């Protein structure tokens, strides 16, 4: 009987907690909608805030997940191609604008902007070396050292294809850049003269078929 009573008490407590949680979420003013559309949304490293960007007009919003509230909203002078959170929380943001500007924001709002040579396609921040990688619409990848406050020598994508996307590994010190030819170039951030590996997606898997329990890969 005691075990059954404990079980019933535990179930009732769970039901009460669920009801309280529903009330908390139903009463909050948290609204992720934008006048036109939400383009991108990212979580801070601490997991306590969400940063989202949307149109029109171009604007950025910061949501406090612990208090379920809108922390701030800022309007921008240009549409955004991509943005990166360059601090553990929401206080430092970097926006890649479609008019070839990099725009920095701090706790107080707009801080500084600088122009790049070519149209930016994507933006990558590597926290280990505090370098921002900006993929241009051509074959160059610009590097901005945030610690030194200056542009470094650009990386060269040695192909006829244009840059399309970027990424980094959370496990190893490696960054990657993709292009319109379906090729992914892998780089060690410490070595800037030559890529360490490349991967051509079109030739990775030419044939895939199953026959009973056997899986055959042809590379």
mmCIF file with all atom_site columns, C-alpha atoms in Angstrom:
data_model
loop_
_atom_site.group_PDB
_atom_site.id
_atom_site.type_symbol
_atom_site.label_atom_id
_atom_site.label_alt_id
_atom_site.label_comp_id
_atom_site.label_asym_id
_atom_site.label_entity_id
_atom_site.label_seq_id
_atom_site.pdbx_PDB_ins_code
_atom_site.Cartn_x
_atom_site.Cartn_y
_atom_site.Cartn_z
_atom_site.occupancy
_atom_site.B_iso_or_equiv
_atom_site.pdbx_formal_charge
_atom_site.auth_seq_id
_atom_site.auth_comp_id
_atom_site.auth_asym_id
_atom_site.auth_atom_id
_atom_site.pdbx_PDB_model_num
ATOM 1   C CA . UNK A 1 1   ? 0.000  0.000  0.000   1.00 0.00 ? 1   UNK A CA 1
ATOM 2   C CA . UNK A 1 2   ? 2.797  2.401  0.866   1.00 0.00 ? 2   UNK A CA 1
ATOM 3   C CA . UNK A 1 3   ? 4.446  1.884  -2.497  1.00 0.00 ? 3   UNK A CA 1
ATOM 4   C CA . UNK A 1 4   ? 1.151  2.501  -4.263  1.00 0.00 ? 4   UNK A CA 1
ATOM 5   C CA . UNK A 1 5   ? 0.583  5.654  -2.228  1.00 0.00 ? 5   UNK A CA 1
ATOM 6   C CA . UNK A 1 6   ? 4.054  6.943  -3.075  1.00 0.00 ? 6   UNK A CA 1
ATOM 7   C CA . UNK A 1 7   ? 3.421  6.197  -6.739  1.00 0.00 ? 7   UNK A CA 1
ATOM 8   C CA . UNK A 1 8   ? 0.138  8.133  -6.704  1.00 0.00 ? 8   UNK A CA 1
ATOM 9   C CA . UNK A 1 9   ? 1.746  11.101 -4.942  1.00 0.00 ? 9   UNK A CA 1
ATOM 10  C CA . UNK A 1 10  ? 4.585  11.120 -7.517  1.00 0.00 ? 10  UNK A CA 1
ATOM 11  C CA . UNK A 1 11  ? 2.107  11.026 -10.409 1.00 0.00 ? 11  UNK A CA 1
ATOM 12  C CA . UNK A 1 12  ? 0.082  13.903 -8.946  1.00 0.00 ? 12  UNK A CA 1
ATOM 13  C CA . UNK A 1 13  ? 3.213  16.000 -8.493  1.00 0.00 ? 13  UNK A CA 1
ATOM 14  C CA . UNK A 1 14  ? 4.173  15.384 -12.136 1.00 0.00 ? 14  UNK A CA 1
ATOM 15  C CA . UNK A 1 15  ? 0.707  16.432 -13.280 1.00 0.00 ? 15  UNK A CA 1
ATOM 16  C CA . UNK A 1 16  ? 0.899  19.641 -11.214 1.00 0.00 ? 16  UNK A CA 1
ATOM 17  C CA . UNK A 1 17  ? 4.359  20.442 -12.593 1.00 0.00 ? 17  UNK A CA 1
ATOM 18  C CA . UNK A 1 18  ? 3.153  19.925 -16.170 1.00 0.00 ? 18  UNK A CA 1
ATOM 19  C CA . UNK A 1 19  ? 0.164  22.209 -15.584 1.00 0.00 ? 19  UNK A CA 1
ATOM 20  C CA . UNK A 1 20  ? 2.378  24.921 -14.087 1.00 0.00 ? 20  UNK A CA 1
ATOM 21  C CA . UNK A 1 21  ? 4.769  24.652 -17.038 1.00 0.00 ? 21  UNK A CA 1
ATOM 22  C CA . UNK A 1 22  ? 1.892  24.988 -19.515 1.00 0.00 ? 22  UNK A CA 1
ATOM 23  C CA . UNK A 1 23  ? 0.631  28.080 -17.691 1.00 0.00 ? 23  UNK A CA 1
ATOM 24  C CA . UNK A 1 24  ? 4.120  29.592 -17.710 1.00 0.00 ? 24  UNK A CA 1
ATOM 25  C CA . UNK A 1 25  ? 4.492  29.089 -21.466 1.00 0.00 ? 25  UNK A CA 1
ATOM 26  C CA . UNK A 1 26  ? 0.948  30.230 -22.245 1.00 0.00 ? 26  UNK A CA 1
ATOM 27  C CA . UNK A 1 27  ? 1.403  33.512 -20.339 1.00 0.00 ? 27  UNK A CA 1
ATOM 28  C CA . UNK A 1 28  ? 4.735  34.434 -21.903 1.00 0.00 ? 28  UNK A CA 1
ATOM 29  C CA . UNK A 1 29  ? 5.038  37.103 -24.584 1.00 0.00 ? 29  UNK A CA 1
ATOM 30  C CA . UNK A 1 30  ? 7.725  35.129 -26.442 1.00 0.00 ? 30  UNK A CA 1
ATOM 31  C CA . UNK A 1 31  ? 7.004  35.543 -30.152 1.00 0.00 ? 31  UNK A CA 1
ATOM 32  C CA . UNK A 1 32  ? 9.361  34.247 -32.844 1.00 0.00 ? 32  UNK A CA 1
ATOM 33  C CA . UNK A 1 33  ? 7.423  35.676 -35.782 1.00 0.00 ? 33  UNK A CA 1
ATOM 34  C CA . UNK A 1 34  ? 8.692  38.520 -38.000 1.00 0.00 ? 34  UNK A CA 1
ATOM 35  C CA . UNK A 1 35  ? 6.760  40.896 -40.265 1.00 0.00 ? 35  UNK A CA 1
ATOM 36  C CA . UNK A 1 36  ? 7.845  38.929 -43.349 1.00 0.00 ? 36  UNK A CA 1
ATOM 37  C CA . UNK A 1 37  ? 9.903  35.869 -42.367 1.00 0.00 ? 37  UNK A CA 1
ATOM 38  C CA . UNK A 1 38  ? 12.527 34.602 -39.936 1.00 0.00 ? 38  UNK A CA 1
ATOM 39  C CA . UNK A 1 39  ? 15.708 33.886 -41.891 1.00 0.00 ? 39  UNK A CA 1
ATOM 40  C CA . UNK A 1 40  ? 18.099 32.514 -39.272 1.00 0.00 ? 40  UNK A CA 1
ATOM 41  C CA . UNK A 1 41  ? 18.046 31.592 -35.589 1.00 0.00 ? 41  UNK A CA 1
ATOM 42  C CA . UNK A 1 42  ? 21.024 30.584 -33.427 1.00 0.00 ? 42  UNK A CA 1
ATOM 43  C CA . UNK A 1 43  ? 21.616 29.631 -29.797 1.00 0.00 ? 43  UNK A CA 1
ATOM 44  C CA . UNK A 1 44  ? 24.336 31.152 -27.619 1.00 0.00 ? 44  UNK A CA 1
ATOM 45  C CA . UNK A 1 45  ? 27.062 28.924 -26.223 1.00 0.00 ? 45  UNK A CA 1
ATOM 46  C CA . UNK A 1 46  ? 25.552 29.209 -22.731 1.00 0.00 ? 46  UNK A CA 1
ATOM 47  C CA . UNK A 1 47  ? 22.191 27.965 -24.028 1.00 0.00 ? 47  UNK A CA 1
ATOM 48  C CA . UNK A 1 48  ? 20.359 30.800 -22.281 1.00 0.00 ? 48  UNK A CA 1
ATOM 49  C CA . UNK A 1 49  ? 19.607 33.006 -25.292 1.00 0.00 ? 49  UNK A CA 1
ATOM 50  C CA . UNK A 1 50  ? 18.402 32.755 -28.872 1.00 0.00 ? 50  UNK A CA 1
ATOM 51  C CA . UNK A 1 51  ? 19.412 35.258 -31.542 1.00 0.00 ? 51  UNK A CA 1
ATOM 52  C CA . UNK A 1 52  ? 17.195 35.482 -34.625 1.00 0.00 ? 52  UNK A CA 1
ATOM 53  C CA . UNK A 1 53  ? 17.236 37.569 -37.775 1.00 0.00 ? 53  UNK A CA 1
ATOM 54  C CA . UNK A 1 54  ? 14.274 38.335 -40.019 1.00 0.00 ? 54  UNK A CA 1
ATOM 55  C CA . UNK A 1 55  ? 12.778 40.594 -42.695 1.00 0.00 ? 55  UNK A CA 1
ATOM 56  C CA . UNK A 1 56  ? 11.174 43.113 -43.545 1.00 0.00 ? 56  UNK A CA 1
ATOM 57  C CA . UNK A 1 57  ? 12.440 45.561 -42.376 1.00 0.00 ? 57  UNK A CA 1
ATOM 58  C CA . UNK A 1 58  ? 15.715 43.791 -41.496 1.00 0.00 ? 58  UNK A CA 1
ATOM 59  C CA . UNK A 1 59  ? 15.943 43.311 -37.742 1.00 0.00 ? 59  UNK A CA 1
ATOM 60  C CA . UNK A 1 60  ? 17.556 41.133 -35.092 1.00 0.00 ? 60  UNK A CA 1
ATOM 61  C CA . UNK A 1 61  ? 15.998 39.915 -31.852 1.00 0.00 ? 61  UNK A CA 1
ATOM 62  C CA . UNK A 1 62  ? 17.420 38.341 -28.710 1.00 0.00 ? 62  UNK A CA 1
ATOM 63  C CA . UNK A 1 63  ? 15.250 36.027 -26.596 1.00 0.00 ? 63  UNK A CA 1
ATOM 64  C CA . UNK A 1 64  ? 15.928 35.200 -22.965 1.00 0.00 ? 64  UNK A CA 1
ATOM 65  C CA . UNK A 1 65  ? 15.079 31.507 -22.592 1.00 0.00 ? 65  UNK A CA 1
ATOM 66  C CA . UNK A 1 66  ? 15.354 31.442 -18.811 1.00 0.00 ? 66  UNK A CA 1
ATOM 67  C CA . UNK A 1 67  ? 12.831 34.229 -18.319 1.00 0.00 ? 67  UNK A CA 1
ATOM 68  C CA . UNK A 1 68  ? 10.924 33.450 -21.545 1.00 0.00 ? 68  UNK A CA 1
ATOM 69  C CA . UNK A 1 69  ? 11.027 37.048 -22.704 1.00 0.00 ? 69  UNK A CA 1
ATOM 70  C CA . UNK A 1 70  ? 12.294 39.280 -25.494 1.00 0.00 ? 70  UNK A CA 1
ATOM 71  C CA . UNK A 1 71  ? 15.542 40.849 -24.292 1.00 0.00 ? 71  UNK A CA 1
ATOM 72  C CA . UNK A 1 72  ? 16.007 43.334 -27.121 1.00 0.00 ? 72  UNK A CA 1
ATOM 73  C CA . UNK A 1 73  ? 15.167 44.120 -30.733 1.00 0.00 ? 73  UNK A CA 1
ATOM 74  C CA . UNK A 1 74  ? 17.401 46.050 -33.136 1.00 0.00 ? 74  UNK A CA 1
ATOM 75  C CA . UNK A 1 75  ? 16.722 47.318 -36.648 1.00 0.00 ? 75  UNK A CA 1
ATOM 76  C CA . UNK A 1 76  ? 19.474 47.146 -39.261 1.00 0.00 ? 76  UNK A CA 1
ATOM 77  C CA . UNK A 1 77  ? 20.354 49.336 -42.258 1.00 0.00 ? 77  UNK A CA 1
ATOM 78  C CA . UNK A 1 78  ? 20.752 46.409 -44.668 1.00 0.00 ? 78  UNK A CA 1
ATOM 79  C CA . UNK A 1 79  ? 19.587 42.848 -45.207 1.00 0.00 ? 79  UNK A CA 1
ATOM 80  C CA . UNK A 1 80  ? 21.832 40.128 -43.773 1.00 0.00 ? 80  UNK A CA 1
ATOM 81  C CA . UNK A 1 81  ? 23.473 37.196 -45.538 1.00 0.00 ? 81  UNK A CA 1
ATOM 82  C CA . UNK A 1 82  ? 24.486 35.511 -42.283 1.00 0.00 ? 82  UNK A CA 1
ATOM 83  C CA . UNK A 1 83  ? 25.536 36.332 -38.727 1.00 0.00 ? 83  UNK A CA 1
ATOM 84  C CA . UNK A 1 84  ? 27.705 34.839 -35.989 1.00 0.00 ? 84  UNK A CA 1
ATOM 85  C CA . UNK A 1 85  ? 27.661 35.051 -32.199 1.00 0.00 ? 85  UNK A CA 1
ATOM 86  C CA . UNK A 1 86  ? 31.286 35.843 -31.308 1.00 0.00 ? 86  UNK A CA 1
ATOM 87  C CA . UNK A 1 87  ? 30.939 35.639 -27.506 1.00 0.00 ? 87  UNK A CA 1
ATOM 88  C CA . UNK A 1 88  ? 29.603 33.050 -25.079 1.00 0.00 ? 88  UNK A CA 1
ATOM 89  C CA . UNK A 1 89  ? 26.440 35.075 -24.553 1.00 0.00 ? 89  UNK A CA 1
ATOM 90  C CA . UNK A 1 90  ? 24.525 37.617 -26.683 1.00 0.00 ? 90  UNK A CA 1
ATOM 91  C CA . UNK A 1 91  ? 26.780 40.624 -26.102 1.00 0.00 ? 91  UNK A CA 1
ATOM 92  C CA . UNK A 1 92  ? 28.987 40.360 -29.219 1.00 0.00 ? 92  UNK A CA 1
ATOM 93  C CA . UNK A 1 93  ? 27.449 39.789 -32.651 1.00 0.00 ? 93  UNK A CA 1
ATOM 94  C CA . UNK A 1 94  ? 28.818 39.995 -36.191 1.00 0.00 ? 94  UNK A CA 1
ATOM 95  C CA . UNK A 1 95  ? 26.612 40.462 -39.255 1.00 0.00 ? 95  UNK A CA 1
ATOM 96  C CA . UNK A 1 96  ? 27.549 39.830 -42.879 1.00 0.00 ? 96  UNK A CA 1
ATOM 97  C CA . UNK A 1 97  ? 25.474 42.343 -44.809 1.00 0.00 ? 97  UNK A CA 1
ATOM 98  C CA . UNK A 1 98  ? 24.421 41.980 -48.440 1.00 0.00 ? 98  UNK A CA 1
ATOM 99  C CA . UNK A 1 99  ? 26.018 45.356 -49.269 1.00 0.00 ? 99  UNK A CA 1
ATOM 100 C CA . UNK A 1 100 ? 29.553 43.971 -48.601 1.00 0.00 ? 100 UNK A CA 1
ATOM 101 C CA . UNK A 1 101 ? 29.824 45.298 -45.041 1.00 0.00 ? 101 UNK A CA 1
ATOM 102 C CA . UNK A 1 102 ? 30.736 43.444 -41.854 1.00 0.00 ? 102 UNK A CA 1
ATOM 103 C CA . UNK A 1 103 ? 28.808 45.014 -38.975 1.00 0.00 ? 103 UNK A CA 1
ATOM 104 C CA . UNK A 1 104 ? 29.822 44.507 -35.338 1.00 0.00 ? 104 UNK A CA 1
ATOM 105 C CA . UNK A 1 105 ? 27.415 44.833 -32.422 1.00 0.00 ? 105 UNK A CA 1
ATOM 106 C CA . UNK A 1 106 ? 28.220 44.930 -28.705 1.00 0.00 ? 106 UNK A CA 1
ATOM 107 C CA . UNK A 1 107 ? 26.085 45.104 -25.588 1.00 0.00 ? 107 UNK A CA 1
ATOM 108 C CA . UNK A 1 108 ? 25.089 48.686 -26.337 1.00 0.00 ? 108 UNK A CA 1
ATOM 109 C CA . UNK A 1 109 ? 24.197 48.080 -29.993 1.00 0.00 ? 109 UNK A CA 1
ATOM 110 C CA . UNK A 1 110 ? 26.016 49.035 -33.202 1.00 0.00 ? 110 UNK A CA 1
ATOM 111 C CA . UNK A 1 111 ? 29.797 49.297 -32.682 1.00 0.00 ? 111 UNK A CA 1
ATOM 112 C CA . UNK A 1 112 ? 31.687 49.280 -35.980 1.00 0.00 ? 112 UNK A CA 1
ATOM 113 C CA . UNK A 1 113 ? 31.455 48.272 -39.641 1.00 0.00 ? 113 UNK A CA 1
ATOM 114 C CA . UNK A 1 114 ? 34.056 47.562 -42.312 1.00 0.00 ? 114 UNK A CA 1
ATOM 115 C CA . UNK A 1 115 ? 33.776 46.820 -46.024 1.00 0.00 ? 115 UNK A CA 1
ATOM 116 C CA . UNK A 1 116 ? 35.101 43.744 -47.832 1.00 0.00 ? 116 UNK A CA 1
ATOM 117 C CA . UNK A 1 117 ? 36.321 43.610 -51.440 1.00 0.00 ? 117 UNK A CA 1
ATOM 118 C CA . UNK A 1 118 ? 33.750 41.178 -52.871 1.00 0.00 ? 118 UNK A CA 1
ATOM 119 C CA . UNK A 1 119 ? 30.210 40.133 -52.079 1.00 0.00 ? 119 UNK A CA 1
ATOM 120 C CA . UNK A 1 120 ? 30.106 37.851 -49.025 1.00 0.00 ? 120 UNK A CA 1
ATOM 121 C CA . UNK A 1 121 ? 28.393 34.463 -49.290 1.00 0.00 ? 121 UNK A CA 1
ATOM 122 C CA . UNK A 1 122 ? 28.868 32.950 -45.844 1.00 0.00 ? 122 UNK A CA 1
ATOM 123 C CA . UNK A 1 123 ? 30.412 33.733 -42.475 1.00 0.00 ? 123 UNK A CA 1
ATOM 124 C CA . UNK A 1 124 ? 32.349 31.474 -40.085 1.00 0.00 ? 124 UNK A CA 1
ATOM 125 C CA . UNK A 1 125 ? 33.812 32.275 -36.670 1.00 0.00 ? 125 UNK A CA 1
ATOM 126 C CA . UNK A 1 126 ? 36.564 30.055 -35.249 1.00 0.00 ? 126 UNK A CA 1
ATOM 127 C CA . UNK A 1 127 ? 36.810 30.721 -31.482 1.00 0.00 ? 127 UNK A CA 1
ATOM 128 C CA . UNK A 1 128 ? 40.128 28.886 -31.037 1.00 0.00 ? 128 UNK A CA 1
ATOM 129 C CA . UNK A 1 129 ? 42.132 31.474 -32.982 1.00 0.00 ? 129 UNK A CA 1
ATOM 130 C CA . UNK A 1 130 ? 39.544 34.317 -32.878 1.00 0.00 ? 130 UNK A CA 1
ATOM 131 C CA . UNK A 1 131 ? 39.465 34.563 -36.653 1.00 0.00 ? 131 UNK A CA 1
ATOM 132 C CA . UNK A 1 132 ? 36.426 35.284 -38.812 1.00 0.00 ? 132 UNK A CA 1
ATOM 133 C CA . UNK A 1 133 ? 36.307 33.646 -42.249 1.00 0.00 ? 133 UNK A CA 1
ATOM 134 C CA . UNK A 1 134 ? 34.248 35.404 -44.908 1.00 0.00 ? 134 UNK A CA 1
ATOM 135 C CA . UNK A 1 135 ? 33.521 33.440 -48.075 1.00 0.00 ? 135 UNK A CA 1
ATOM 136 C CA . UNK A 1 136 ? 33.450 35.749 -51.082 1.00 0.00 ? 136 UNK A CA 1
ATOM 137 C CA . UNK A 1 137 ? 31.354 35.261 -54.202 1.00 0.00 ? 137 UNK A CA 1
ATOM 138 C CA . UNK A 1 138 ? 34.547 34.374 -56.083 1.00 0.00 ? 138 UNK A CA 1
ATOM 139 C CA . UNK A 1 139 ? 37.314 31.991 -54.982 1.00 0.00 ? 139 UNK A CA 1
ATOM 140 C CA . UNK A 1 140 ? 38.723 33.994 -52.076 1.00 0.00 ? 140 UNK A CA 1
ATOM 141 C CA . UNK A 1 141 ? 38.097 33.439 -48.369 1.00 0.00 ? 141 UNK A CA 1
ATOM 142 C CA . UNK A 1 142 ? 38.844 36.563 -46.353 1.00 0.00 ? 142 UNK A CA 1
ATOM 143 C CA . UNK A 1 143 ? 40.281 36.237 -42.847 1.00 0.00 ? 143 UNK A CA 1
ATOM 144 C CA . UNK A 1 144 ? 39.727 38.836 -40.150 1.00 0.00 ? 144 UNK A CA 1
ATOM 145 C CA . UNK A 1 145 ? 41.751 38.520 -36.933 1.00 0.00 ? 145 UNK A CA 1
ATOM 146 C CA . UNK A 1 146 ? 39.542 39.876 -34.141 1.00 0.00 ? 146 UNK A CA 1
ATOM 147 C CA . UNK A 1 147 ? 42.385 39.891 -31.625 1.00 0.00 ? 147 UNK A CA 1
ATOM 148 C CA . UNK A 1 148 ? 44.708 41.963 -33.837 1.00 0.00 ? 148 UNK A CA 1
ATOM 149 C CA . UNK A 1 149 ? 41.895 43.901 -35.486 1.00 0.00 ? 149 UNK A CA 1
ATOM 150 C CA . UNK A 1 150 ? 43.145 43.442 -39.047 1.00 0.00 ? 150 UNK A CA 1
ATOM 151 C CA . UNK A 1 151 ? 42.649 41.364 -42.193 1.00 0.00 ? 151 UNK A CA 1
ATOM 152 C CA . UNK A 1 152 ? 45.125 38.531 -42.804 1.00 0.00 ? 152 UNK A CA 1
ATOM 153 C CA . UNK A 1 153 ? 46.162 36.967 -46.114 1.00 0.00 ? 153 UNK A CA 1
ATOM 154 C CA . UNK A 1 154 ? 43.166 35.388 -47.801 1.00 0.00 ? 154 UNK A CA 1
ATOM 155 C CA . UNK A 1 155 ? 42.752 31.660 -48.383 1.00 0.00 ? 155 UNK A CA 1
ATOM 156 C CA . UNK A 1 156 ? 42.454 30.613 -52.019 1.00 0.00 ? 156 UNK A CA 1
ATOM 157 C CA . UNK A 1 157 ? 39.926 28.103 -53.287 1.00 0.00 ? 157 UNK A CA 1
ATOM 158 C CA . UNK A 1 158 ? 42.006 26.594 -56.114 1.00 0.00 ? 158 UNK A CA 1
ATOM 159 C CA . UNK A 1 159 ? 39.153 25.732 -58.447 1.00 0.00 ? 159 UNK A CA 1
ATOM 160 C CA . UNK A 1 160 ? 36.927 27.386 -61.014 1.00 0.00 ? 160 UNK A CA 1
ATOM 161 C CA . UNK A 1 161 ? 33.881 26.986 -58.773 1.00 0.00 ? 161 UNK A CA 1
ATOM 162 C CA . UNK A 1 162 ? 32.441 29.650 -56.501 1.00 0.00 ? 162 UNK A CA 1
ATOM 163 C CA . UNK A 1 163 ? 32.255 29.429 -52.717 1.00 0.00 ? 163 UNK A CA 1
ATOM 164 C CA . UNK A 1 164 ? 28.885 28.404 -51.289 1.00 0.00 ? 164 UNK A CA 1
ATOM 165 C CA . UNK A 1 165 ? 29.110 27.415 -47.608 1.00 0.00 ? 165 UNK A CA 1
ATOM 166 C CA . UNK A 1 166 ? 31.381 26.888 -44.597 1.00 0.00 ? 166 UNK A CA 1
ATOM 167 C CA . UNK A 1 167 ? 31.576 24.836 -41.417 1.00 0.00 ? 167 UNK A CA 1
ATOM 168 C CA . UNK A 1 168 ? 33.797 23.749 -38.548 1.00 0.00 ? 168 UNK A CA 1
ATOM 169 C CA . UNK A 1 169 ? 34.301 20.571 -36.579 1.00 0.00 ? 169 UNK A CA 1
ATOM 170 C CA . UNK A 1 170 ? 33.429 20.603 -32.849 1.00 0.00 ? 170 UNK A CA 1
ATOM 171 C CA . UNK A 1 171 ? 35.829 17.704 -32.258 1.00 0.00 ? 171 UNK A CA 1
ATOM 172 C CA . UNK A 1 172 ? 38.999 18.532 -34.188 1.00 0.00 ? 172 UNK A CA 1
ATOM 173 C CA . UNK A 1 173 ? 40.694 21.775 -35.172 1.00 0.00 ? 173 UNK A CA 1
ATOM 174 C CA . UNK A 1 174 ? 39.404 21.730 -38.760 1.00 0.00 ? 174 UNK A CA 1
ATOM 175 C CA . UNK A 1 175 ? 37.346 24.093 -40.892 1.00 0.00 ? 175 UNK A CA 1
ATOM 176 C CA . UNK A 1 176 ? 35.676 23.334 -44.219 1.00 0.00 ? 176 UNK A CA 1
ATOM 177 C CA . UNK A 1 177 ? 34.489 25.329 -47.219 1.00 0.00 ? 177 UNK A CA 1
ATOM 178 C CA . UNK A 1 178 ? 32.170 24.074 -49.941 1.00 0.00 ? 178 UNK A CA 1
ATOM 179 C CA . UNK A 1 179 ? 31.804 25.293 -53.507 1.00 0.00 ? 179 UNK A CA 1
ATOM 180 C CA . UNK A 1 180 ? 29.322 25.103 -56.366 1.00 0.00 ? 180 UNK A CA 1
ATOM 181 C CA . UNK A 1 181 ? 31.143 22.110 -57.860 1.00 0.00 ? 181 UNK A CA 1
ATOM 182 C CA . UNK A 1 182 ? 30.165 19.885 -54.951 1.00 0.00 ? 182 UNK A CA 1
ATOM 183 C CA . UNK A 1 183 ? 33.699 19.945 -53.551 1.00 0.00 ? 183 UNK A CA 1
ATOM 184 C CA . UNK A 1 184 ? 34.486 20.456 -49.858 1.00 0.00 ? 184 UNK A CA 1
ATOM 185 C CA . UNK A 1 185 ? 37.964 21.712 -48.949 1.00 0.00 ? 185 UNK A CA 1
ATOM 186 C CA . UNK A 1 186 ? 39.220 21.019 -45.422 1.00 0.00 ? 186 UNK A CA 1
ATOM 187 C CA . UNK A 1 187 ? 41.768 23.317 -43.786 1.00 0.00 ? 187 UNK A CA 1
ATOM 188 C CA . UNK A 1 188 ? 43.818 23.315 -40.618 1.00 0.00 ? 188 UNK A CA 1
ATOM 189 C CA . UNK A 1 189 ? 43.521 26.928 -39.307 1.00 0.00 ? 189 UNK A CA 1
ATOM 190 C CA . UNK A 1 190 ? 47.196 26.816 -38.329 1.00 0.00 ? 190 UNK A CA 1
ATOM 191 C CA . UNK A 1 191 ? 48.252 26.046 -41.926 1.00 0.00 ? 191 UNK A CA 1
ATOM 192 C CA . UNK A 1 192 ? 47.147 28.664 -44.440 1.00 0.00 ? 192 UNK A CA 1
ATOM 193 C CA . UNK A 1 193 ? 49.307 27.811 -47.460 1.00 0.00 ? 193 UNK A CA 1
ATOM 194 C CA . UNK A 1 194 ? 47.592 24.582 -48.435 1.00 0.00 ? 194 UNK A CA 1
ATOM 195 C CA . UNK A 1 195 ? 44.388 22.689 -47.669 1.00 0.00 ? 195 UNK A CA 1
ATOM 196 C CA . UNK A 1 196 ? 44.809 19.372 -45.853 1.00 0.00 ? 196 UNK A CA 1
ATOM 197 C CA . UNK A 1 197 ? 42.064 17.417 -47.629 1.00 0.00 ? 197 UNK A CA 1
ATOM 198 C CA . UNK A 1 198 ? 39.355 17.766 -50.235 1.00 0.00 ? 198 UNK A CA 1
ATOM 199 C CA . UNK A 1 199 ? 36.217 15.775 -50.812 1.00 0.00 ? 199 UNK A CA 1
ATOM 200 C CA . UNK A 1 200 ? 34.259 15.631 -54.073 1.00 0.00 ? 200 UNK A CA 1
ATOM 201 C CA . UNK A 1 201 ? 30.640 14.794 -53.356 1.00 0.00 ? 201 UNK A CA 1
ATOM 202 C CA . UNK A 1 202 ? 29.739 13.714 -56.906 1.00 0.00 ? 202 UNK A CA 1
ATOM 203 C CA . UNK A 1 203 ? 32.298 10.894 -56.863 1.00 0.00 ? 203 UNK A CA 1
ATOM 204 C CA . UNK A 1 204 ? 31.782 9.804  -53.279 1.00 0.00 ? 204 UNK A CA 1
ATOM 205 C CA . UNK A 1 205 ? 28.996 7.395  -54.018 1.00 0.00 ? 205 UNK A CA 1
ATOM 206 C CA . UNK A 1 206 ? 28.468 6.422  -57.650 1.00 0.00 ? 206 UNK A CA 1
ATOM 207 C CA . UNK A 1 207 ? 26.398 3.373  -56.941 1.00 0.00 ? 207 UNK A CA 1
ATOM 208 C CA . UNK A 1 208 ? 24.411 2.195  -53.963 1.00 0.00 ? 208 UNK A CA 1
ATOM 209 C CA . UNK A 1 209 ? 22.303 -0.937 -53.944 1.00 0.00 ? 209 UNK A CA 1
ATOM 210 C CA . UNK A 1 210 ? 21.230 -3.640 -51.579 1.00 0.00 ? 210 UNK A CA 1
ATOM 211 C CA . UNK A 1 211 ? 21.067 -7.335 -52.283 1.00 0.00 ? 211 UNK A CA 1
ATOM 212 C CA . UNK A 1 212 ? 19.507 -9.329 -49.473 1.00 0.00 ? 212 UNK A CA 1
ATOM 213 C CA . UNK A 1 213 ? 21.608 -8.449 -46.419 1.00 0.00 ? 213 UNK A CA 1
ATOM 214 C CA . UNK A 1 214 ? 24.653 -7.257 -48.341 1.00 0.00 ? 214 UNK A CA 1
ATOM 215 C CA . UNK A 1 215 ? 25.269 -3.568 -49.030 1.00 0.00 ? 215 UNK A CA 1
ATOM 216 C CA . UNK A 1 216 ? 27.566 -2.802 -51.945 1.00 0.00 ? 216 UNK A CA 1
ATOM 217 C CA . UNK A 1 217 ? 29.424 0.535  -52.218 1.00 0.00 ? 217 UNK A CA 1
ATOM 218 C CA . UNK A 1 218 ? 31.198 1.526  -55.396 1.00 0.00 ? 218 UNK A CA 1
ATOM 219 C CA . UNK A 1 219 ? 33.563 4.490  -55.090 1.00 0.00 ? 219 UNK A CA 1
#
